[in-house]
């Protein structure tokens, strides 16, 4: 069925209207809401394809130069020395996790992957795809991996290489697995063959920009990290970055004559447009601009906790996290505000672009729903204080 240009435009207008409307009450998913990429529209009428290894390059219609600059920016942020830097722009955090664990498997084909039960759902799929054995470790109530359970599991699987996938922010509770503690467990068990991947979809960029946040970078001997581009950085197209050490890349590198490059990425043809999006973000904001955005998010997180406390709505937040976990509201509110929910909890995520007005509007809605369904009084975390048993105690 052919549509006239007019009909087509009407459909697009009404779709656009609906999406804009939804975006006005979108606080449950970790997407930066400050997007400004219309200046890049001329590039949409070009087929930009970053097929191959950005560090090898070729003279095709690509944005390899910008891609390398993006990777170098993150390499610098994550303390990876320039001469041991490798990475590429992926189509999201999932591809970054797949790449990291693929590299790990090539290094340790008989390795066992350890990750916590609150890890992203992509992990289970990835270990299946890679045919790896895995061991899912219980978490503490705040969502962080249980180190003594990990210790026990590693002990019971002695002699296998250990592939660890650490959560640098779990999806639901924003819990950060402590790299130092993970490494202590490895040392304690005298594990000589190990690989440490970090799933830093959201906090992978934020933590290095925060003062006094736990360190997650190549300076503390991680092997790879995956970060989503459409989360903290902000992109209209899902994308991400994955970084690793150049010295490992030979494990997955194949020369392909007709692309005049190496095949070392998960995807063949790759989006060169989202590379420009990320490149523009780092060029416009730089470390300082991104740091300011992190500070704004953390300030809004404190504000949100405060106003939730004022209406006595059970709420809690991990340290260094902008994910506020709340008691699950009624379904109509979950739908209206796009709240990710699991069991008896939901969360709101204070991403760049979410101001007091939006939070206040949300709080008004919560308050209204509460008058219909009274809650008991509860206590809350005060600034900087970590509660022993947060979720279990509060909800
Ligand atoms: C969002 C998320 C992912 C997946 O990222 P995509 O970019 O959606 O593929 C992986 N891990 C965690 C912890 C996430 O929150």
CSV table of C-alpha atoms and ligand atoms in Angstrom, one decimal:
chain,number,residue,atom,x,y,z
A,1,UNK,CA,0.0,0.0,0.0
A,2,UNK,CA,1.5,3.3,-1.1
A,3,UNK,CA,0.9,6.3,1.0
A,4,UNK,CA,0.8,9.8,-0.4
A,5,UNK,CA,3.4,12.2,1.0
A,6,UNK,CA,0.7,13.9,2.9
A,7,UNK,CA,-0.5,10.7,4.5
A,8,UNK,CA,3.0,9.6,5.3
A,9,UNK,CA,3.7,13.0,7.0
A,10,UNK,CA,0.5,12.7,9.0
A,11,UNK,CA,1.5,9.3,10.3
A,12,UNK,CA,4.9,10.6,11.2
A,13,UNK,CA,3.5,13.7,12.9
A,14,UNK,CA,1.1,11.7,15.1
A,15,UNK,CA,3.9,9.2,16.0
A,16,UNK,CA,6.2,12.1,16.9
A,17,UNK,CA,3.5,13.6,19.0
A,18,UNK,CA,2.9,10.3,20.9
A,19,UNK,CA,6.6,9.8,21.5
A,20,UNK,CA,7.2,13.4,22.7
A,21,UNK,CA,4.2,12.9,25.1
A,22,UNK,CA,5.7,9.7,26.4
A,23,UNK,CA,9.1,11.3,26.9
A,24,UNK,CA,7.5,13.8,29.3
A,25,UNK,CA,6.8,11.2,31.9
A,26,UNK,CA,9.9,9.0,31.2
A,27,UNK,CA,11.8,8.5,34.4
A,28,UNK,CA,12.2,4.8,34.9
A,29,UNK,CA,14.9,4.1,32.3
A,30,UNK,CA,18.5,5.4,32.3
A,31,UNK,CA,18.4,7.6,29.2
A,32,UNK,CA,20.0,11.0,29.1
A,33,UNK,CA,17.2,13.4,28.1
A,34,UNK,CA,19.3,16.2,26.8
A,35,UNK,CA,19.6,15.3,23.1
A,36,UNK,CA,20.6,17.9,20.6
A,37,UNK,CA,21.7,16.3,17.3
A,38,UNK,CA,19.8,18.0,14.6
A,39,UNK,CA,22.9,19.5,13.2
A,40,UNK,CA,24.0,16.0,12.3
A,41,UNK,CA,21.0,15.4,10.0
A,42,UNK,CA,23.0,15.9,6.7
A,43,UNK,CA,24.9,12.7,7.6
A,44,UNK,CA,21.6,10.8,7.5
A,45,UNK,CA,21.6,10.9,3.7
A,46,UNK,CA,25.0,9.2,3.5
A,47,UNK,CA,25.7,5.5,4.0
A,48,UNK,CA,28.4,5.6,6.7
A,49,UNK,CA,29.7,2.2,7.5
A,50,UNK,CA,32.5,1.6,10.0
A,51,UNK,CA,33.1,-2.0,9.0
A,52,UNK,CA,36.3,-3.3,10.4
A,53,UNK,CA,38.8,-2.3,13.0
A,54,UNK,CA,38.8,1.4,13.7
A,55,UNK,CA,42.5,1.3,14.6
A,56,UNK,CA,43.4,-0.2,11.3
A,57,UNK,CA,41.1,2.0,9.2
A,58,UNK,CA,40.7,2.3,5.4
A,59,UNK,CA,39.6,5.1,3.1
A,60,UNK,CA,36.0,4.0,2.9
A,61,UNK,CA,32.9,6.1,3.8
A,62,UNK,CA,33.4,5.9,7.5
A,63,UNK,CA,34.0,7.9,10.7
A,64,UNK,CA,37.0,5.9,11.9
A,65,UNK,CA,38.9,9.1,12.8
A,66,UNK,CA,36.1,10.2,15.1
A,67,UNK,CA,35.6,6.6,16.5
A,68,UNK,CA,39.3,6.5,17.5
A,69,UNK,CA,38.9,9.9,19.2
A,70,UNK,CA,35.9,8.6,21.1
A,71,UNK,CA,37.8,5.5,22.2
A,72,UNK,CA,40.8,7.6,23.1
A,73,UNK,CA,38.6,9.8,25.3
A,74,UNK,CA,37.3,6.9,27.2
A,75,UNK,CA,40.8,5.3,27.3
A,76,UNK,CA,42.1,8.4,29.0
A,77,UNK,CA,39.1,8.5,31.4
A,78,UNK,CA,39.6,4.8,32.3
A,79,UNK,CA,43.4,5.0,32.6
A,80,UNK,CA,44.3,2.8,29.7
A,81,UNK,CA,47.7,3.7,28.4
A,82,UNK,CA,47.6,5.1,24.8
A,83,UNK,CA,49.9,2.3,23.4
A,84,UNK,CA,47.8,-0.5,25.0
A,85,UNK,CA,44.4,1.0,24.0
A,86,UNK,CA,41.9,-0.8,21.9
A,87,UNK,CA,38.1,-0.6,21.6
A,88,UNK,CA,35.2,0.3,19.3
A,89,UNK,CA,31.8,1.8,19.2
A,90,UNK,CA,29.2,-1.0,19.6
A,91,UNK,CA,25.5,-1.0,19.1
A,92,UNK,CA,24.9,-1.0,22.9
A,93,UNK,CA,26.0,-2.4,26.3
A,94,UNK,CA,24.9,-5.9,25.3
A,95,UNK,CA,27.3,-6.1,22.4
A,96,UNK,CA,30.1,-4.7,24.7
A,97,UNK,CA,29.4,-7.5,27.2
A,98,UNK,CA,29.4,-10.1,24.4
A,99,UNK,CA,32.7,-8.8,23.1
A,100,UNK,CA,34.3,-8.8,26.5
A,101,UNK,CA,33.3,-12.3,27.3
A,102,UNK,CA,34.2,-13.5,23.8
A,103,UNK,CA,37.7,-12.2,24.3
A,104,UNK,CA,37.8,-13.9,27.7
A,105,UNK,CA,36.7,-17.2,26.2
A,106,UNK,CA,39.4,-16.9,23.5
A,107,UNK,CA,41.9,-16.4,26.2
A,108,UNK,CA,40.5,-19.2,28.5
A,109,UNK,CA,38.4,-21.6,26.5
A,110,UNK,CA,37.7,-23.7,29.6
A,111,UNK,CA,37.0,-20.8,31.8
A,112,UNK,CA,33.9,-20.5,34.0
A,113,UNK,CA,32.0,-17.2,34.0
A,114,UNK,CA,31.0,-15.9,37.4
A,115,UNK,CA,28.4,-13.1,37.8
A,116,UNK,CA,25.8,-12.1,40.3
A,117,UNK,CA,22.1,-13.0,40.1
A,118,UNK,CA,21.3,-9.3,39.7
A,119,UNK,CA,23.5,-9.0,36.6
A,120,UNK,CA,21.9,-7.8,33.4
A,121,UNK,CA,19.8,-10.4,31.5
A,122,UNK,CA,22.3,-10.2,28.6
A,123,UNK,CA,24.9,-12.2,30.6
A,124,UNK,CA,22.9,-15.4,30.6
A,125,UNK,CA,22.3,-15.2,26.9
A,126,UNK,CA,25.9,-14.4,26.2
A,127,UNK,CA,27.3,-17.4,28.1
A,128,UNK,CA,24.9,-19.6,26.2
A,129,UNK,CA,25.9,-18.1,22.9
A,130,UNK,CA,29.6,-18.6,23.7
A,131,UNK,CA,29.1,-22.1,25.1
A,132,UNK,CA,30.7,-21.2,28.4
A,133,UNK,CA,29.9,-22.7,31.8
A,134,UNK,CA,28.7,-20.2,34.3
A,135,UNK,CA,28.1,-19.8,37.9
A,136,UNK,CA,25.5,-17.3,39.1
A,137,UNK,CA,26.3,-15.9,42.6
A,138,UNK,CA,23.7,-14.7,45.1
A,139,UNK,CA,23.7,-11.0,46.0
A,140,UNK,CA,23.5,-9.0,49.2
A,141,UNK,CA,20.3,-7.1,49.9
A,142,UNK,CA,21.6,-3.9,48.2
A,143,UNK,CA,22.2,-5.8,45.0
A,144,UNK,CA,26.0,-6.2,45.3
A,145,UNK,CA,27.5,-9.6,44.7
A,146,UNK,CA,28.0,-11.7,47.9
A,147,UNK,CA,31.8,-12.0,48.1
A,148,UNK,CA,31.7,-15.0,50.5
A,149,UNK,CA,29.4,-16.9,48.2
A,150,UNK,CA,31.7,-16.0,45.3
A,151,UNK,CA,34.6,-17.3,47.4
A,152,UNK,CA,32.8,-20.5,48.0
A,153,UNK,CA,31.9,-21.0,44.4
A,154,UNK,CA,35.5,-20.4,43.1
A,155,UNK,CA,36.8,-22.8,45.7
A,156,UNK,CA,34.4,-25.5,44.6
A,157,UNK,CA,35.5,-25.0,41.0
A,158,UNK,CA,39.2,-25.0,41.6
A,159,UNK,CA,41.5,-25.5,38.6
A,160,UNK,CA,39.2,-23.7,36.2
A,161,UNK,CA,40.2,-20.3,34.9
A,162,UNK,CA,37.9,-17.6,36.4
A,163,UNK,CA,36.1,-15.2,34.1
A,164,UNK,CA,34.4,-12.5,36.3
A,165,UNK,CA,31.8,-10.1,35.0
A,166,UNK,CA,31.4,-7.3,37.6
A,167,UNK,CA,28.4,-5.1,37.8
A,168,UNK,CA,29.4,-1.5,37.7
A,169,UNK,CA,25.8,-0.6,38.5
A,170,UNK,CA,23.2,-3.3,38.5
A,171,UNK,CA,20.2,-2.4,36.4
A,172,UNK,CA,17.6,-2.4,39.1
A,173,UNK,CA,19.4,-1.2,42.2
A,174,UNK,CA,22.5,0.5,40.9
A,175,UNK,CA,24.7,-1.7,43.0
A,176,UNK,CA,28.4,-1.7,42.3
A,177,UNK,CA,30.5,-4.8,42.7
A,178,UNK,CA,33.8,-3.8,44.5
A,179,UNK,CA,36.7,-4.6,42.2
A,180,UNK,CA,39.2,-4.7,45.1
A,181,UNK,CA,37.1,-7.2,46.9
A,182,UNK,CA,36.7,-9.3,43.8
A,183,UNK,CA,40.4,-9.4,43.3
A,184,UNK,CA,40.9,-10.3,47.0
A,185,UNK,CA,38.8,-13.4,46.4
A,186,UNK,CA,40.9,-14.3,43.4
A,187,UNK,CA,44.1,-13.9,45.4
A,188,UNK,CA,42.8,-15.8,48.4
A,189,UNK,CA,42.1,-18.7,46.1
A,190,UNK,CA,45.4,-18.4,44.3
A,191,UNK,CA,43.7,-18.2,40.9
A,192,UNK,CA,46.4,-17.8,38.4
A,193,UNK,CA,44.2,-17.6,35.3
A,194,UNK,CA,41.5,-15.0,35.4
A,195,UNK,CA,39.8,-12.4,33.3
A,196,UNK,CA,37.8,-9.4,34.7
A,197,UNK,CA,35.1,-7.9,32.6
A,198,UNK,CA,33.1,-4.9,33.8
A,199,UNK,CA,29.5,-4.3,32.8
A,200,UNK,CA,29.5,-0.5,33.2
A,201,UNK,CA,26.5,0.2,31.1
A,202,UNK,CA,25.4,3.2,33.1
A,203,UNK,CA,28.1,3.9,35.8
A,204,UNK,CA,31.1,3.1,33.7
A,205,UNK,CA,31.3,6.7,32.6
A,206,UNK,CA,29.9,8.2,35.8
A,207,UNK,CA,32.2,6.8,38.5
A,208,UNK,CA,35.4,8.1,37.0
A,209,UNK,CA,33.9,11.6,37.0
A,210,UNK,CA,32.9,11.4,40.7
A,211,UNK,CA,35.1,12.3,43.6
A,212,UNK,CA,35.5,9.5,46.2
A,213,UNK,CA,33.8,6.9,44.0
A,214,UNK,CA,35.2,3.4,43.9
A,215,UNK,CA,37.8,3.1,41.2
A,216,UNK,CA,36.8,1.1,38.1
A,217,UNK,CA,39.5,1.5,35.5
A,218,UNK,CA,42.4,-0.3,33.8
A,219,UNK,CA,44.7,1.1,36.5
A,220,UNK,CA,43.1,-1.5,38.8
A,221,UNK,CA,43.8,-4.4,36.4
A,222,UNK,CA,40.4,-4.9,34.7
A,223,UNK,CA,40.5,-6.6,31.3
A,224,UNK,CA,37.6,-5.0,29.5
A,225,UNK,CA,34.6,-2.7,30.1
A,226,UNK,CA,31.3,-2.2,28.3
A,227,UNK,CA,29.5,1.1,28.5
A,228,UNK,CA,26.2,2.1,26.9
A,229,UNK,CA,26.2,5.3,24.8
A,230,UNK,CA,22.4,6.0,24.9
A,231,UNK,CA,22.3,5.9,28.7
A,232,UNK,CA,24.5,8.5,30.5
A,233,UNK,CA,26.0,10.1,27.4
A,234,UNK,CA,22.8,10.3,25.5
A,235,UNK,CA,22.1,9.2,21.9
A,236,UNK,CA,19.0,9.0,19.8
A,237,UNK,CA,20.3,5.6,18.5
A,238,UNK,CA,21.3,2.8,20.9
A,239,UNK,CA,25.1,2.6,20.9
A,240,UNK,CA,28.0,2.0,23.3
A,241,UNK,CA,31.7,1.6,23.7
A,242,UNK,CA,33.8,-1.4,24.6
A,243,UNK,CA,37.4,-1.0,25.7
A,244,UNK,CA,40.1,-3.5,26.3
A,245,UNK,CA,43.9,-3.9,26.0
A,246,UNK,CA,45.4,-3.9,22.6
A,247,UNK,CA,47.7,-6.7,23.7
A,248,UNK,CA,44.7,-9.0,23.8
A,249,UNK,CA,43.2,-8.2,20.4
A,250,UNK,CA,45.2,-10.8,18.5
A,251,UNK,CA,42.9,-13.3,20.1
A,252,UNK,CA,40.0,-12.3,18.0
A,253,UNK,CA,41.6,-10.6,15.0
A,254,UNK,CA,41.2,-11.9,11.5
A,255,UNK,CA,42.5,-10.2,8.4
A,256,UNK,CA,39.8,-9.7,5.7
A,257,UNK,CA,41.2,-8.6,2.4
A,258,UNK,CA,38.2,-7.0,0.8
A,259,UNK,CA,37.4,-4.7,3.7
A,260,UNK,CA,41.1,-3.7,3.8
A,261,UNK,CA,41.0,-4.1,7.6
A,262,UNK,CA,40.8,-6.6,10.4
A,263,UNK,CA,37.6,-8.3,11.5
A,264,UNK,CA,37.9,-7.8,15.3
A,265,UNK,CA,34.4,-6.6,16.1
A,266,UNK,CA,31.2,-8.6,16.9
A,267,UNK,CA,29.2,-6.8,14.1
A,268,UNK,CA,30.5,-6.6,10.5
A,269,UNK,CA,28.9,-3.5,9.1
A,270,UNK,CA,28.8,-1.0,12.0
A,271,UNK,CA,26.9,2.3,12.5
A,272,UNK,CA,29.1,5.2,11.7
A,273,UNK,CA,26.4,7.8,12.6
A,274,UNK,CA,26.2,7.0,16.3
A,275,UNK,CA,29.9,7.4,16.4
A,276,UNK,CA,29.4,11.0,15.3
A,277,UNK,CA,26.7,11.3,18.1
A,278,UNK,CA,29.2,10.2,20.8
A,279,UNK,CA,32.0,12.2,19.3
A,280,UNK,CA,29.8,15.4,19.4
A,281,UNK,CA,28.9,14.7,23.0
A,282,UNK,CA,32.5,14.5,24.1
A,283,UNK,CA,33.6,17.4,22.0
A,284,UNK,CA,30.8,19.6,23.3
A,285,UNK,CA,31.0,18.7,26.9
A,286,UNK,CA,34.4,17.3,27.6
A,287,UNK,CA,35.4,15.9,31.0
A,288,UNK,CA,34.2,19.1,32.7
A,289,UNK,CA,30.8,19.2,31.1
A,290,UNK,CA,30.2,15.5,31.8
A,291,UNK,CA,31.3,16.0,35.4
A,292,UNK,CA,28.8,18.8,35.8
A,293,UNK,CA,26.1,16.5,34.5
A,294,UNK,CA,27.0,13.8,37.0
A,295,UNK,CA,26.9,16.4,39.8
A,296,UNK,CA,23.4,17.5,38.6
A,297,UNK,CA,22.2,13.9,38.6
A,298,UNK,CA,23.5,13.3,42.1
A,299,UNK,CA,21.9,16.5,43.4
A,300,UNK,CA,18.6,15.5,41.8
A,301,UNK,CA,18.9,12.0,43.4
A,302,UNK,CA,19.3,13.6,46.8
A,303,UNK,CA,16.3,15.9,46.1
A,304,UNK,CA,14.2,12.9,45.0
A,305,UNK,CA,15.0,11.0,48.2
A,306,UNK,CA,14.2,14.0,50.2
A,307,UNK,CA,10.7,14.6,48.7
A,308,UNK,CA,9.9,10.9,48.8
A,309,UNK,CA,10.7,11.0,52.5
A,310,UNK,CA,8.4,13.9,52.9
A,311,UNK,CA,5.5,11.9,51.6
A,312,UNK,CA,6.7,8.8,53.5
A,313,UNK,CA,7.0,6.8,50.4
A,314,UNK,CA,9.6,4.0,51.0
A,315,UNK,CA,12.7,4.8,49.0
A,316,UNK,CA,16.4,4.0,49.1
A,317,UNK,CA,19.5,4.4,47.0
A,318,UNK,CA,23.0,2.8,46.8
A,319,UNK,CA,26.0,5.1,47.3
A,320,UNK,CA,27.3,6.7,44.0
A,321,UNK,CA,24.1,5.8,42.3
A,322,UNK,CA,21.3,7.9,40.7
A,323,UNK,CA,18.9,5.0,40.8
A,324,UNK,CA,16.3,5.5,43.4
A,325,UNK,CA,14.6,2.3,44.5
A,326,UNK,CA,11.0,2.7,45.7
A,327,UNK,CA,8.2,0.6,46.9
A,328,UNK,CA,6.2,-0.4,43.8
A,329,UNK,CA,3.4,2.1,43.0
A,330,UNK,CA,0.0,1.1,41.6
A,331,UNK,CA,0.1,-0.2,37.9
A,332,UNK,CA,-1.3,3.0,36.3
A,333,UNK,CA,1.5,5.0,37.7
A,334,UNK,CA,4.1,2.4,36.7
A,335,UNK,CA,2.8,2.7,33.2
A,336,UNK,CA,2.5,6.4,33.0
A,337,UNK,CA,6.0,7.0,34.4
A,338,UNK,CA,7.6,4.0,32.6
A,339,UNK,CA,8.9,2.6,35.9
A,340,UNK,CA,11.0,-0.5,35.6
A,341,UNK,CA,9.6,-2.9,38.2
A,342,UNK,CA,10.6,-6.2,39.7
A,343,UNK,CA,8.9,-8.1,42.6
A,344,UNK,CA,7.8,-5.4,45.0
A,345,UNK,CA,10.2,-2.6,43.9
A,346,UNK,CA,10.3,-0.1,41.1
A,347,UNK,CA,13.0,2.5,40.4
A,348,UNK,CA,13.3,6.0,39.0
A,349,UNK,CA,16.6,7.1,37.5
A,350,UNK,CA,17.7,10.7,37.8
A,351,UNK,CA,19.3,11.2,34.4
A,352,UNK,CA,20.6,14.5,32.9
A,353,UNK,CA,17.6,16.6,31.8
A,354,UNK,CA,15.2,15.4,34.6
A,355,UNK,CA,14.6,18.5,36.7
A,356,UNK,CA,12.7,19.3,39.9
A,357,UNK,CA,9.5,20.0,38.0
A,358,UNK,CA,9.3,16.5,36.6
A,359,UNK,CA,10.1,14.9,40.0
A,360,UNK,CA,7.6,17.1,41.7
A,361,UNK,CA,4.9,16.1,39.2
A,362,UNK,CA,5.8,12.4,39.8
A,363,UNK,CA,5.6,12.9,43.6
A,364,UNK,CA,2.2,14.5,43.3
A,365,UNK,CA,1.0,11.4,41.4
A,366,UNK,CA,2.4,9.2,44.1
A,367,UNK,CA,0.9,11.2,46.8
A,368,UNK,CA,-2.6,11.0,45.2
A,369,UNK,CA,-2.3,7.2,44.9
A,370,UNK,CA,-1.2,7.0,48.5
A,371,UNK,CA,-4.2,8.7,49.9
A,372,UNK,CA,-6.1,5.7,48.5
A,373,UNK,CA,-3.7,3.2,50.0
A,374,UNK,CA,-2.0,4.3,53.2
A,375,UNK,CA,1.6,3.2,54.0
A,376,UNK,CA,3.2,2.7,57.3
A,377,UNK,CA,6.0,5.1,58.3
A,378,UNK,CA,9.5,4.1,57.4
A,379,UNK,CA,13.1,5.3,57.9
A,380,UNK,CA,15.5,6.3,55.2
A,381,UNK,CA,19.1,6.6,54.4
A,382,UNK,CA,20.7,9.9,55.2
A,383,UNK,CA,23.3,11.3,52.9
A,384,UNK,CA,26.4,9.2,52.5
A,385,UNK,CA,25.2,6.5,54.9
A,386,UNK,CA,24.8,2.9,53.7
A,387,UNK,CA,22.1,0.9,55.4
A,388,UNK,CA,22.9,-2.6,56.4
A,389,UNK,CA,19.9,-4.3,54.9
A,390,UNK,CA,18.3,-1.7,52.7
A,391,UNK,CA,15.7,-3.3,50.6
A,392,UNK,CA,14.6,-5.9,53.0
A,393,UNK,CA,14.2,-3.4,55.8
A,394,UNK,CA,12.4,-0.7,53.9
A,395,UNK,CA,10.0,-2.5,51.6
B,1,LIG,C1,21.3,-1.3,30.1
B,1,LIG,C2,22.2,-2.3,30.6
B,1,LIG,C3,22.9,-3.2,29.8
B,1,LIG,C4,22.5,-3.4,28.3
B,1,LIG,O1,22.8,-2.3,27.6
B,1,LIG,P1,22.1,-2.1,26.2
B,1,LIG,O2,22.8,-0.9,25.8
B,1,LIG,O3,20.7,-1.9,26.5
B,1,LIG,O4,22.4,-3.3,25.4
B,1,LIG,C5,23.8,-4.1,30.3
B,1,LIG,N1,24.1,-4.0,31.6
B,1,LIG,C6,23.5,-3.2,32.5
B,1,LIG,C7,23.8,-3.3,33.9
B,1,LIG,C8,22.5,-2.3,32.0
B,1,LIG,O5,21.9,-1.6,32.9
